[in-house]
Short mmCIF file of C-alpha atoms and ligand atoms in Angstrom, two decimals:
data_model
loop_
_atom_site.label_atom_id
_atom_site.label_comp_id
_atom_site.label_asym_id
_atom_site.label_seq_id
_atom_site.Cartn_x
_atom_site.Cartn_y
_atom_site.Cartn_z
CA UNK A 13 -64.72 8.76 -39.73
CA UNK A 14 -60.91 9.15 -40.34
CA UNK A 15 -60.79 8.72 -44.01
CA UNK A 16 -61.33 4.61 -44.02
CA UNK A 17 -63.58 2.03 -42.49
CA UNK A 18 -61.78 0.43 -39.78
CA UNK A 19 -63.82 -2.49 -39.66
CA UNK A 20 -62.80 -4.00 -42.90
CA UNK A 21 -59.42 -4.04 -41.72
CA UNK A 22 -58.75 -8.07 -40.53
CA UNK A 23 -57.19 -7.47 -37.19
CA UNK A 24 -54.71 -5.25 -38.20
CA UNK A 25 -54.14 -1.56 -36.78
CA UNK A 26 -52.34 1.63 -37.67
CA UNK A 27 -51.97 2.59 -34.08
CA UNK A 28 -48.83 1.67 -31.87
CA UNK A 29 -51.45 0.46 -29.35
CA UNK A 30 -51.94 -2.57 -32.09
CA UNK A 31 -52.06 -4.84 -29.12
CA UNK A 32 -55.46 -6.09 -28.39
CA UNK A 33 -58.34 -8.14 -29.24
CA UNK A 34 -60.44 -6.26 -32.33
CA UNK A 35 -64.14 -5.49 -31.22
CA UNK A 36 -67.23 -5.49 -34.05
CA UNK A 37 -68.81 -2.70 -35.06
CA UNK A 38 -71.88 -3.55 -33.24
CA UNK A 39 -71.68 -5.07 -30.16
CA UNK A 40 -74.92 -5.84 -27.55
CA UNK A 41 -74.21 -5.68 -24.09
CA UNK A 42 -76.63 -8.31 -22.55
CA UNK A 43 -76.67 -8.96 -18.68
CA UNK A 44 -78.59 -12.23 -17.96
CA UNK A 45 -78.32 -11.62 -13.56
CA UNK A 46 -79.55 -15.26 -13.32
CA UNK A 47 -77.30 -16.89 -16.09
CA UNK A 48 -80.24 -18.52 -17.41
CA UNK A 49 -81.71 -16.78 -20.20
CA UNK A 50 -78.02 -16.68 -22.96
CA UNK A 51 -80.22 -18.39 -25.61
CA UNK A 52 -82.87 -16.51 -25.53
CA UNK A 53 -80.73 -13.59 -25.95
CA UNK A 54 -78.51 -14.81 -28.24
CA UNK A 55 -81.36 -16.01 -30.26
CA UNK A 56 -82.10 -12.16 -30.64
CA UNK A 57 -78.58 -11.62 -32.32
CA UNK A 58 -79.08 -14.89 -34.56
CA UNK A 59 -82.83 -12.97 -35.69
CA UNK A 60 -80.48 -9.89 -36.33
CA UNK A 61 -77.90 -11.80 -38.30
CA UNK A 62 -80.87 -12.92 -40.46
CA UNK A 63 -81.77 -8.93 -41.21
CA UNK A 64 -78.27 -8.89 -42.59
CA UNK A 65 -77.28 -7.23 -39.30
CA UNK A 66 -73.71 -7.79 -37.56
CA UNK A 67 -74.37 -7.94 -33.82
CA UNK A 68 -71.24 -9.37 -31.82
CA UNK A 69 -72.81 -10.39 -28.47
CA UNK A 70 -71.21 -9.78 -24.83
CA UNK A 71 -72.49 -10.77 -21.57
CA UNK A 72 -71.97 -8.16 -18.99
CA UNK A 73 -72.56 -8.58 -15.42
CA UNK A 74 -70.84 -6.31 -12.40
CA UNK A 75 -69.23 -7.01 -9.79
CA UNK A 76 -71.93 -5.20 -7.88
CA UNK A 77 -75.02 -8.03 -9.26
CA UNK A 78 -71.95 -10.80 -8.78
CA UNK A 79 -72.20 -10.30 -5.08
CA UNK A 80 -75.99 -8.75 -4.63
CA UNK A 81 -77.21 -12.79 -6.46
CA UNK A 82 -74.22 -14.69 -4.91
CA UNK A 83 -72.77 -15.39 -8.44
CA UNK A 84 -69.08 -15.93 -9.22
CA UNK A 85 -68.13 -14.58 -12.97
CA UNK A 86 -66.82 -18.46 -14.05
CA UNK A 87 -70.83 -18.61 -13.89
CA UNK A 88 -71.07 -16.14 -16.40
CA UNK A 89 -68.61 -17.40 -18.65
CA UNK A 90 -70.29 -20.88 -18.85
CA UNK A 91 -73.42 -19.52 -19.12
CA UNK A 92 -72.09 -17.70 -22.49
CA UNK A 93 -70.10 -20.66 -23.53
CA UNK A 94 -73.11 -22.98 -23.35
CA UNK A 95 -75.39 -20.53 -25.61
CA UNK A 96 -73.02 -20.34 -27.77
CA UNK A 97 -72.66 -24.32 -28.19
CA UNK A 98 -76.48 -24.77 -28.61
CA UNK A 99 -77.27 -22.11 -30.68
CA UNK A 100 -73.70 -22.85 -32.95
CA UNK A 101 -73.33 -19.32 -33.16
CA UNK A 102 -70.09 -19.10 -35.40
CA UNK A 103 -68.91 -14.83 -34.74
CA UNK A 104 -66.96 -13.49 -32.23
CA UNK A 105 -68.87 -13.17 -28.29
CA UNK A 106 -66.93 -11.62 -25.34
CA UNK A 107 -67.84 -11.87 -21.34
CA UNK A 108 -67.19 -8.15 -20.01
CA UNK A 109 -66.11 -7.84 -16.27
CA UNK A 110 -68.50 -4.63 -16.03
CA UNK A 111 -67.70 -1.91 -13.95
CA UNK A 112 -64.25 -3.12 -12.19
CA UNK A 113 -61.63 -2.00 -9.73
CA UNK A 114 -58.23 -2.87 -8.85
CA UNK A 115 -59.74 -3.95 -6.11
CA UNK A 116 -63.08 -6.11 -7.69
CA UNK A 117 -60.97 -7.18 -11.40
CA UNK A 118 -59.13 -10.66 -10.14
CA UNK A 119 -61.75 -12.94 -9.64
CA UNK A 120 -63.15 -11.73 -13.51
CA UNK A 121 -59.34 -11.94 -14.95
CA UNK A 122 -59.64 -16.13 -16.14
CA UNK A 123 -63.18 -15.53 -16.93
CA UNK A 124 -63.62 -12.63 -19.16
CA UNK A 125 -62.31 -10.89 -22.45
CA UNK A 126 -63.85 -7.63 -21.71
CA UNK A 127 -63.15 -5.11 -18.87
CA UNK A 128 -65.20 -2.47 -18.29
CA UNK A 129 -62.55 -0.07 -16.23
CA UNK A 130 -64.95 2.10 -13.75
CA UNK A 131 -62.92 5.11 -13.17
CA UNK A 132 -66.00 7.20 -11.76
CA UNK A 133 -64.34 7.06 -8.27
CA UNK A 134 -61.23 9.17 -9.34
CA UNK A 135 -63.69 11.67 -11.51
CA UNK A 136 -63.10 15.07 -9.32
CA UNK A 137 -59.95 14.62 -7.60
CA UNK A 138 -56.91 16.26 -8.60
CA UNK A 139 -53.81 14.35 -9.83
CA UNK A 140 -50.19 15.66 -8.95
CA UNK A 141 -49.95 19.49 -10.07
CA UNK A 142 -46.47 18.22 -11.93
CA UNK A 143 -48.62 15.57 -13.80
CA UNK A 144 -51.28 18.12 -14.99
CA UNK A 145 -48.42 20.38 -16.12
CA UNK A 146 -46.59 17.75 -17.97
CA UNK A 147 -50.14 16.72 -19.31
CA UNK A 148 -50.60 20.11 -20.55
CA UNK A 149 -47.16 20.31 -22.34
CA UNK A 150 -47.82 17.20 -24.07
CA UNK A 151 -50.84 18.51 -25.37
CA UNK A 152 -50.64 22.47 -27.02
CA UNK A 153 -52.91 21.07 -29.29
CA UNK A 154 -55.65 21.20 -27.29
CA UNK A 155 -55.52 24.12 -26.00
CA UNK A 156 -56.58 27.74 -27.47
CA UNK A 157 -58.90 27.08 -30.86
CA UNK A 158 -59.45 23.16 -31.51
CA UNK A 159 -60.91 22.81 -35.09
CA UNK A 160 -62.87 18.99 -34.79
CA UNK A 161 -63.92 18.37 -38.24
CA UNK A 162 -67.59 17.34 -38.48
CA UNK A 163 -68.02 20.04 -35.53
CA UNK A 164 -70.05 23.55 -36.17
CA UNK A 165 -67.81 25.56 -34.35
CA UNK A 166 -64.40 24.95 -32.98
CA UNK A 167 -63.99 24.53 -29.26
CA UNK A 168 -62.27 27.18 -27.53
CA UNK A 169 -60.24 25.40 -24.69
CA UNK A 170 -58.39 27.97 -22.48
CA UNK A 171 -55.51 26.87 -20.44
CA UNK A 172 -57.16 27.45 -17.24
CA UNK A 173 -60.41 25.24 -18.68
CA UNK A 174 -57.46 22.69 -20.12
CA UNK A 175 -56.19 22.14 -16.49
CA UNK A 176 -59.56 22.68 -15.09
CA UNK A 177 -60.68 20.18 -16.73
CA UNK A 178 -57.37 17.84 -16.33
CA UNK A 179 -58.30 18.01 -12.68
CA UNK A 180 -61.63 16.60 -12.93
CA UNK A 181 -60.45 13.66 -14.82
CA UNK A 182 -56.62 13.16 -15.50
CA UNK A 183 -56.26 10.72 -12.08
CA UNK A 184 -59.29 9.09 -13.73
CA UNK A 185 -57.17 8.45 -16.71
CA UNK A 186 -54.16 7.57 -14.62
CA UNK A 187 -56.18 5.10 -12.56
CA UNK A 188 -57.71 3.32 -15.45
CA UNK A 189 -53.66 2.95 -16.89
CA UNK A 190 -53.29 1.23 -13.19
CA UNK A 191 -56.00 -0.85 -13.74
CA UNK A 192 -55.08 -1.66 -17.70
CA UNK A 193 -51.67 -2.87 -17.17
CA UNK A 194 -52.75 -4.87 -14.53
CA UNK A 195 -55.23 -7.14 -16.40
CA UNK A 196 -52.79 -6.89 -19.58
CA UNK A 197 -50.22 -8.38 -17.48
CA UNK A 198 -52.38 -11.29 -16.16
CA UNK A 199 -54.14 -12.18 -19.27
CA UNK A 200 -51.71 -11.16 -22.23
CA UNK A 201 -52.77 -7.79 -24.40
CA UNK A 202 -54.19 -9.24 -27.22
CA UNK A 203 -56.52 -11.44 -25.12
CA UNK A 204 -58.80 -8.82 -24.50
CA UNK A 205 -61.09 -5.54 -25.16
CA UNK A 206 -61.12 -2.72 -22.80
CA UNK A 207 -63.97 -0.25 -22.15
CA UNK A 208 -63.34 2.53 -19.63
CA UNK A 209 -66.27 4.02 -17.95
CA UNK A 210 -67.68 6.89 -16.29
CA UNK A 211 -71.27 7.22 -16.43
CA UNK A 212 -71.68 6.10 -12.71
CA UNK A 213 -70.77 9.67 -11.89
CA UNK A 214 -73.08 13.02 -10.61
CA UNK A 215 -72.21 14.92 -13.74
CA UNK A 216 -72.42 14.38 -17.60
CA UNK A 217 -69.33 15.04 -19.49
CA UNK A 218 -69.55 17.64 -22.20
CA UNK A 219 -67.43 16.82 -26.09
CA UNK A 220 -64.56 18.96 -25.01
CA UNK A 221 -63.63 17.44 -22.10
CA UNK A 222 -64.12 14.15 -23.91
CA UNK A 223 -61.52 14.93 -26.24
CA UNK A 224 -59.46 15.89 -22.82
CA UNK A 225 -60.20 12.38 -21.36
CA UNK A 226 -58.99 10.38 -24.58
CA UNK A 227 -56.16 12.12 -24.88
CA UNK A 228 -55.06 11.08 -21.20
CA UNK A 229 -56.23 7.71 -21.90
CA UNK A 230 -54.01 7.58 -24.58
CA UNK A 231 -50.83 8.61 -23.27
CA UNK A 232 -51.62 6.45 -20.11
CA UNK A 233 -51.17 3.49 -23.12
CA UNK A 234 -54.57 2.17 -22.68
CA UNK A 235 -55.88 0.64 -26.25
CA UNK A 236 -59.64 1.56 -25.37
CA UNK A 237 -62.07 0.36 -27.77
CA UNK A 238 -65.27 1.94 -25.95
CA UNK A 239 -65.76 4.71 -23.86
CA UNK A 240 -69.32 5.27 -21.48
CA UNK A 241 -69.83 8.91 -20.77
CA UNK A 242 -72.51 9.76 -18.90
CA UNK A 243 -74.48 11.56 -21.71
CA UNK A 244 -76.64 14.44 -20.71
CA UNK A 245 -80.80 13.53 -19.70
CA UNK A 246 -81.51 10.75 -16.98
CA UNK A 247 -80.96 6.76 -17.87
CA UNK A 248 -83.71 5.42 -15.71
CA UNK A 249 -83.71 1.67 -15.33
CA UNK A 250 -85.46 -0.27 -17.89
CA UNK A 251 -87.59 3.16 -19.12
CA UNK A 252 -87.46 5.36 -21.81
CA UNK A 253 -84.94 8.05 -22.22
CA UNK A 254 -85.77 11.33 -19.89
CA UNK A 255 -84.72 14.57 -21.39
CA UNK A 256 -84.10 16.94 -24.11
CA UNK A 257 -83.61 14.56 -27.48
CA UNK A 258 -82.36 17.41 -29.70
CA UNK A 259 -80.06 17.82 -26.95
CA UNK A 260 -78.98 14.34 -26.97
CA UNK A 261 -78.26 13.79 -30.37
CA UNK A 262 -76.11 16.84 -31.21
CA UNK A 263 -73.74 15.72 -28.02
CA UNK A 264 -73.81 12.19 -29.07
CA UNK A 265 -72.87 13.64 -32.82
CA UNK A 266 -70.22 15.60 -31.08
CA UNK A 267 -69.04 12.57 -29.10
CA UNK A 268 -68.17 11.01 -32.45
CA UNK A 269 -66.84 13.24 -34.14
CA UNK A 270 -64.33 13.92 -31.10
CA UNK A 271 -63.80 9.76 -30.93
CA UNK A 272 -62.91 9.90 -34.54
CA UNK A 273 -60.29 13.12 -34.33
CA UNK A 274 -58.77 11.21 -30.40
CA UNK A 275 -58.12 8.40 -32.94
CA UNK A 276 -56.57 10.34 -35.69
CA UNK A 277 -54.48 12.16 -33.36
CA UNK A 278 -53.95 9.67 -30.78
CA UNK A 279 -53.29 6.66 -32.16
CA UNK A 280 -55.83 4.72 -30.31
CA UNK A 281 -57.30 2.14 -31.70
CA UNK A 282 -59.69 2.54 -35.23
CA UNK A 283 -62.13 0.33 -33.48
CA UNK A 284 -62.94 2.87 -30.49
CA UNK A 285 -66.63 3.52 -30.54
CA UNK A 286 -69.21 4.78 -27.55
CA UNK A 287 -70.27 2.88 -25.35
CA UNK A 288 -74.19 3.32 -24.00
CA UNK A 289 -74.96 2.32 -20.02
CA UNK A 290 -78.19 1.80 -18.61
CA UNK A 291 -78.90 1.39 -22.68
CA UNK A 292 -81.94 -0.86 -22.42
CA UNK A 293 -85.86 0.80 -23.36
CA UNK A 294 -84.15 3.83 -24.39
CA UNK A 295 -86.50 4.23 -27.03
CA UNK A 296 -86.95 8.01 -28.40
CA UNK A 297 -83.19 7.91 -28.52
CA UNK A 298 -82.61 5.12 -30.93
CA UNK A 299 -83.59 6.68 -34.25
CA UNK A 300 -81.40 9.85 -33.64
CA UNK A 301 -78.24 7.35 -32.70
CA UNK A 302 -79.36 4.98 -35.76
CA UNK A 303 -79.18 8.32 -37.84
CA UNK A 304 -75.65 8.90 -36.41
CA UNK A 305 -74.72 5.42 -37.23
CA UNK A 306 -75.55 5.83 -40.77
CA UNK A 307 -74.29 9.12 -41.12
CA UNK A 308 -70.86 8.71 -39.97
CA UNK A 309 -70.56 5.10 -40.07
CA UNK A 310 -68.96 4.54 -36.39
CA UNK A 311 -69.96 2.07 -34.41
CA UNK A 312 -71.79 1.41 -31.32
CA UNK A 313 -71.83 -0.39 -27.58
CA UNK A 314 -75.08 -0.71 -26.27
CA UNK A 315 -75.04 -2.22 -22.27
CA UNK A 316 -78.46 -3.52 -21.20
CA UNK A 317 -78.91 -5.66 -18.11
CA UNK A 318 -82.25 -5.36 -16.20
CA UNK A 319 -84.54 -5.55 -18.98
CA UNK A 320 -84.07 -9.04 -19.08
CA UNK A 321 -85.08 -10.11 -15.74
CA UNK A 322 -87.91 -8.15 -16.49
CA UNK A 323 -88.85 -10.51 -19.18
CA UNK A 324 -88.54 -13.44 -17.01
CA UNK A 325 -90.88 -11.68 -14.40
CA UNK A 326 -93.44 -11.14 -17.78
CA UNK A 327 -93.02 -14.70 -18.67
CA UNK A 328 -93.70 -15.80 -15.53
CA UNK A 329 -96.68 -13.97 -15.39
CA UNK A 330 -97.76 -14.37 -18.67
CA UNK A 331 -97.72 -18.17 -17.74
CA UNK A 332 -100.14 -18.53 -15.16
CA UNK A 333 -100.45 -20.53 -12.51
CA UNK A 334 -97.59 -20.71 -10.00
CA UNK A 335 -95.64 -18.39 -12.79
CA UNK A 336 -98.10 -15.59 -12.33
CA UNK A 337 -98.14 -16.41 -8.52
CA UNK A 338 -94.21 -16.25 -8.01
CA UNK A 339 -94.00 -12.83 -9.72
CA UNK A 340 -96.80 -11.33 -7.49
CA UNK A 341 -95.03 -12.64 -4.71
CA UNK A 342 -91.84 -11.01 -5.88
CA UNK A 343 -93.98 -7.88 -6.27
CA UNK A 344 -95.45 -8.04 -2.73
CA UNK A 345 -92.06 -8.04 -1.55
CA UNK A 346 -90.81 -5.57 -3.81
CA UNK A 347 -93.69 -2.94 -2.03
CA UNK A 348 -93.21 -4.37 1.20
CA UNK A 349 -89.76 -2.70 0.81
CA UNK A 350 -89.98 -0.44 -1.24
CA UNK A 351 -87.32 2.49 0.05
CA UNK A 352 -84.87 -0.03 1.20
CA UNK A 353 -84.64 -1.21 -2.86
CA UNK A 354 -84.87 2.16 -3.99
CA UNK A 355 -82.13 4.11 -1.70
CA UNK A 356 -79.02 3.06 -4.01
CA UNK A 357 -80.42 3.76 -7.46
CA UNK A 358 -82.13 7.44 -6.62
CA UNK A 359 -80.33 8.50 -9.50
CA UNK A 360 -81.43 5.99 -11.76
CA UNK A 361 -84.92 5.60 -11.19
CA UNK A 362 -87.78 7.88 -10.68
CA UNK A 363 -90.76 6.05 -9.19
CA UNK A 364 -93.95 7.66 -7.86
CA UNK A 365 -95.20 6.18 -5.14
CA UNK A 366 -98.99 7.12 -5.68
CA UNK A 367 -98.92 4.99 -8.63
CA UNK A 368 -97.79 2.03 -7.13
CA UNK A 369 -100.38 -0.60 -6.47
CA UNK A 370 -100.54 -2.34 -3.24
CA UNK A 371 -99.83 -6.05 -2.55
CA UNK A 372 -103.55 -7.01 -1.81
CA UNK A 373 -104.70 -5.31 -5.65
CA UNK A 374 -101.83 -7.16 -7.76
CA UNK A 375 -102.66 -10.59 -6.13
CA UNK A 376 -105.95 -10.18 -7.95
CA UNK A 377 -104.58 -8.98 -11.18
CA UNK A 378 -104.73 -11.30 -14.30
CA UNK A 379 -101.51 -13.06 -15.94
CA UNK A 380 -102.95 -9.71 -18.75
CA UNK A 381 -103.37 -7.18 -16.38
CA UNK A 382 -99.73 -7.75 -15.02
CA UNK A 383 -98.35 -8.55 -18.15
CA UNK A 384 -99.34 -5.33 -19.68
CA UNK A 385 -98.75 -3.34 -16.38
CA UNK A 386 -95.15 -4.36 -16.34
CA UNK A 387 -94.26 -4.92 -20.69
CA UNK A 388 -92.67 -1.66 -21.93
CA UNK A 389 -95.20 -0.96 -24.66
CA UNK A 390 -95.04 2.90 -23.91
CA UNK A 391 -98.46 3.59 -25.79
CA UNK A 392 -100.63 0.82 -23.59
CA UNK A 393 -102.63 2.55 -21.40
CA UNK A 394 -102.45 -0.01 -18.68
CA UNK A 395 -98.47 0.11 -18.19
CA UNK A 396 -97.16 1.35 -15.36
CA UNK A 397 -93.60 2.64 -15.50
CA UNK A 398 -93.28 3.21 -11.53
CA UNK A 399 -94.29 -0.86 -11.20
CA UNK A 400 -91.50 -1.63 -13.93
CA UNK A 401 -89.16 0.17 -12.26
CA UNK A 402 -89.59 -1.32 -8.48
CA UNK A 403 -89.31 -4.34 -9.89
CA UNK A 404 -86.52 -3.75 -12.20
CA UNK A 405 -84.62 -3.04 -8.84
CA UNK A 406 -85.70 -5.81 -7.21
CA UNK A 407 -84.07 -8.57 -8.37
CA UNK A 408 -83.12 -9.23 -4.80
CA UNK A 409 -86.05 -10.63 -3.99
CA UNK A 410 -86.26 -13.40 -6.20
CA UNK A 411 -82.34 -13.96 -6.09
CA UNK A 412 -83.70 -14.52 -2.14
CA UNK A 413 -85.78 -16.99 -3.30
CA UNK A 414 -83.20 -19.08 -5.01
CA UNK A 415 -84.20 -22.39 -6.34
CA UNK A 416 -87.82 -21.56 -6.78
CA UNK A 417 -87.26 -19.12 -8.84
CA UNK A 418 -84.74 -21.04 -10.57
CA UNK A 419 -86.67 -23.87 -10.78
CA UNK A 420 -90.29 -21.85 -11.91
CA UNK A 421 -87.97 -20.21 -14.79
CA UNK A 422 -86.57 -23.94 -15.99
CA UNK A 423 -90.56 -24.80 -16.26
CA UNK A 424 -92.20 -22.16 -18.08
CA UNK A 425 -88.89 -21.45 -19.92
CA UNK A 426 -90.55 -21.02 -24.12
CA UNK A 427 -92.85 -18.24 -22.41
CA UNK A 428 -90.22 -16.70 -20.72
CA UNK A 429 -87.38 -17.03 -24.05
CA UNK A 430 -90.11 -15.74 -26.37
CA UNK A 431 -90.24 -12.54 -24.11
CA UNK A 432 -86.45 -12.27 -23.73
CA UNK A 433 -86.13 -13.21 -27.31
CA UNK A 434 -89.10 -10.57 -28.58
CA UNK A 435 -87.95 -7.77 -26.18
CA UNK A 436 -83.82 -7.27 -27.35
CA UNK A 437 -84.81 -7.88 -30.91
CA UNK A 438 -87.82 -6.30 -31.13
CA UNK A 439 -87.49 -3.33 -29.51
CA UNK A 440 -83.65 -2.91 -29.26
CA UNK A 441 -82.11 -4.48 -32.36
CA UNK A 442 -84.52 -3.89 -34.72
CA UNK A 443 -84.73 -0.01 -33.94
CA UNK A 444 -80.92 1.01 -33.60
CA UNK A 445 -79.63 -1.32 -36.38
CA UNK A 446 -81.94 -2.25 -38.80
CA UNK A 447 -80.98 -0.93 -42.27
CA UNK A 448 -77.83 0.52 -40.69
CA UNK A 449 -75.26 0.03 -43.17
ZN1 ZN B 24 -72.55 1.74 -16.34
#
């Protein structure tokens, strides 16, 4: 990774986009949609910190869950602030405007020290012709034979693939300089951590055109310090990883070895590092990523967000009662309407129907039976990814309900913060960064 570990460096930076506040190595992306579960989670970073692992915390939450709950990001921020207080967690934490616009980023601009730019709506459309040719001049480099060190073979990048490939994504770039300079302006440079993203998009970008992006990024002046692709294989919500792992790990490899030369070369900043969307449950890719971890010693974003509800729904349940009744109810309306929650994540879950149980069936089920129905444990024959998933987009429902559900979280809240706790630490924590040195 570039000859020296850029993490030991205190806040200094050899690039001449020095301006900006320094991201950890390790940083945990950790939506909380109903701002109520922060301790819990950051309870899972304190158990990591105890393993001798270095987990910088950030609460993420989109515009998109902002408006579907009828939250306002200073919500967020307090939320944060307050675990932090309680828990006296002494490291750095960030708040990360996920997935804005110029048109979404103002309300998040006094709240946050993160910005996840979401460029995916540019992806596709052709900048200027004069830009792409001016893009291309800047950049012989990269096209003809590109020798990446830590690469097999070298990529062969034509001119006609160079400005095909420009064309896909160089407005992208340009849009997310727009967007950059904008919050940099408002907030000050050096108050803040930028993330670009485009893994909200149809296709999955491959290492070359990676290497085409950050270069574009770079000369639009934007200090990045993670990047989301949209890696190859399907992110469902809240369920494993679907697709070829082999696969996976030699593009993710590839990914960082590109990140490491677009630094190099770039100048962007030491700290840049992947970023992983829709990261939560991804289990069979963890070890391969861990191994890439150790291998190269980069570092790593991981954004989860739904898996945490989740926990409150198995907490709920798991309590009995009127817990267990207010998460069948949230189930029965989840089924009731099913293809209206469905419709906008068809790319991001894959549910069969057939294996859904009906309304009448759950309302008999056991705080166990629902508990083990719903609980990622992969191996237990009773769960049930298809119920996971309808519920995982259904937060709706019980944001519907809003101070019941508020109100049965505050009173079976140690159930619930064991889960919440158990579930990033346990299964997320523990098996990307454990022993990761
Ligand atoms: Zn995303």
């Amino acid at each position: 990774m570039g000859g020296c570990d850029p993490y030991s460096q205190s806040g200094k930076s050899i690039t001449s986009m020095n301006n900006y506040l320094k991201l950890g190595r390790f940083s945990f992306g950790m939506g909380d949609r109903f701002a109520r579960q922060g301790r819990a989670q950051l309870e899972a970073c304190l158990q990591a910190a105890r393993l001798g692992i270095e987990i910088v915390p950030v609460w993420n939450k989109s515009n998109r869950e902002h408006s579907f709950i009828g939250t306002h990001p200073s919500g967020t921020r307090a939320a944060a602030d307050a675990a932090i207080g309680a828990l006296h967690w002494q490291g750095a934490y960030h708040v990360d405007a996920d997935h804005i616009r110029l048109e979404t980023v103002d309300r998040f601009i006094p709240h946050s020290d993160f910005f996840t730019i979401d460029v995916a709506d540019s992806i596709g459309k052709a900048a200027a012709a004069v830009d792409v040719a001016a893009f291309a001049g800047r950049h012989p480099e990269l096209i003809g034979t590109v020798v990446i060190p830590q690469i097999g073979g070298p990529f062969e990048i034509t001119r006609a693939e160079f400005e095909r490939v420009a064309n896909q994504f160089l407005l992208s770039a340009q849009q997310a300089g727009r967007i950059y300079r904008h919050i940099a302006a408002a907030k000050g440079p050096a108050h803040f951590v930028t993330e670009v993203s485009m893994d909200e998009t149809e296709r999955p970008q491959t290492p070359p055109e990676l290497l085409i992006i950050l270069a574009a990024l770079a000369d639009e002046g934007v200090p990045l310090q993670t990047i989301a692709p949209k890696f190859t294989g399907r992110f469902n919500k809240g369920v494993d990883y679907v697709g070829d792992v082999a696969q996976f790990e030699r593009e993710f490899n590839e990914d960082l070895a590109v990140i490491a030369f677009a630094v190099e070369r770039f100048g962007l900043p030491p700290t840049l590092k992947l970023s992983v969307h829709s990261g939560s449950d991804k289990f069979s890719i963890y070890e391969p990523i861990r191994r890439a971890l150790i291998r190269t010693g980069a570092g790593l974003h991981l954004k989860t967000a739904g898996t945490t509800w989740l926990e409150e729904l198995i907490g709920l349940a798991e309590a009995g009662g009127d817990g267990l009744d207010m998460a069948r109810e949230i189930y029965a309306a989840a089924i009731g309407q099913v293809d209206e929650f469905c419709a906008p994540y068809a790319t991001v879950i894959d549910i069969d129907k057939s294996r859904l149980p009906c309304a009448e069936e759950v309302n008999a089920w056991t705080s166990e039976q629902f508990v083990s129905a719903l609980r990622h444990d992969p191996v237990h024959p009773a769960f049930n990814p298809s119920f996971r998933q309808l519920l995982h987009v259904s937060f709706k429902v019980a944001a519907k309900k809003g101070d019941r559900y508020l109100n049965a979280l505050a009173r079976h809240e140690s159930v619930i913060a064991r889960n919440v706790t158990g579930n990033l630490f346990e299964r997320h924590l523990k098996p990307l960064f454990a022993g990761v040195k």
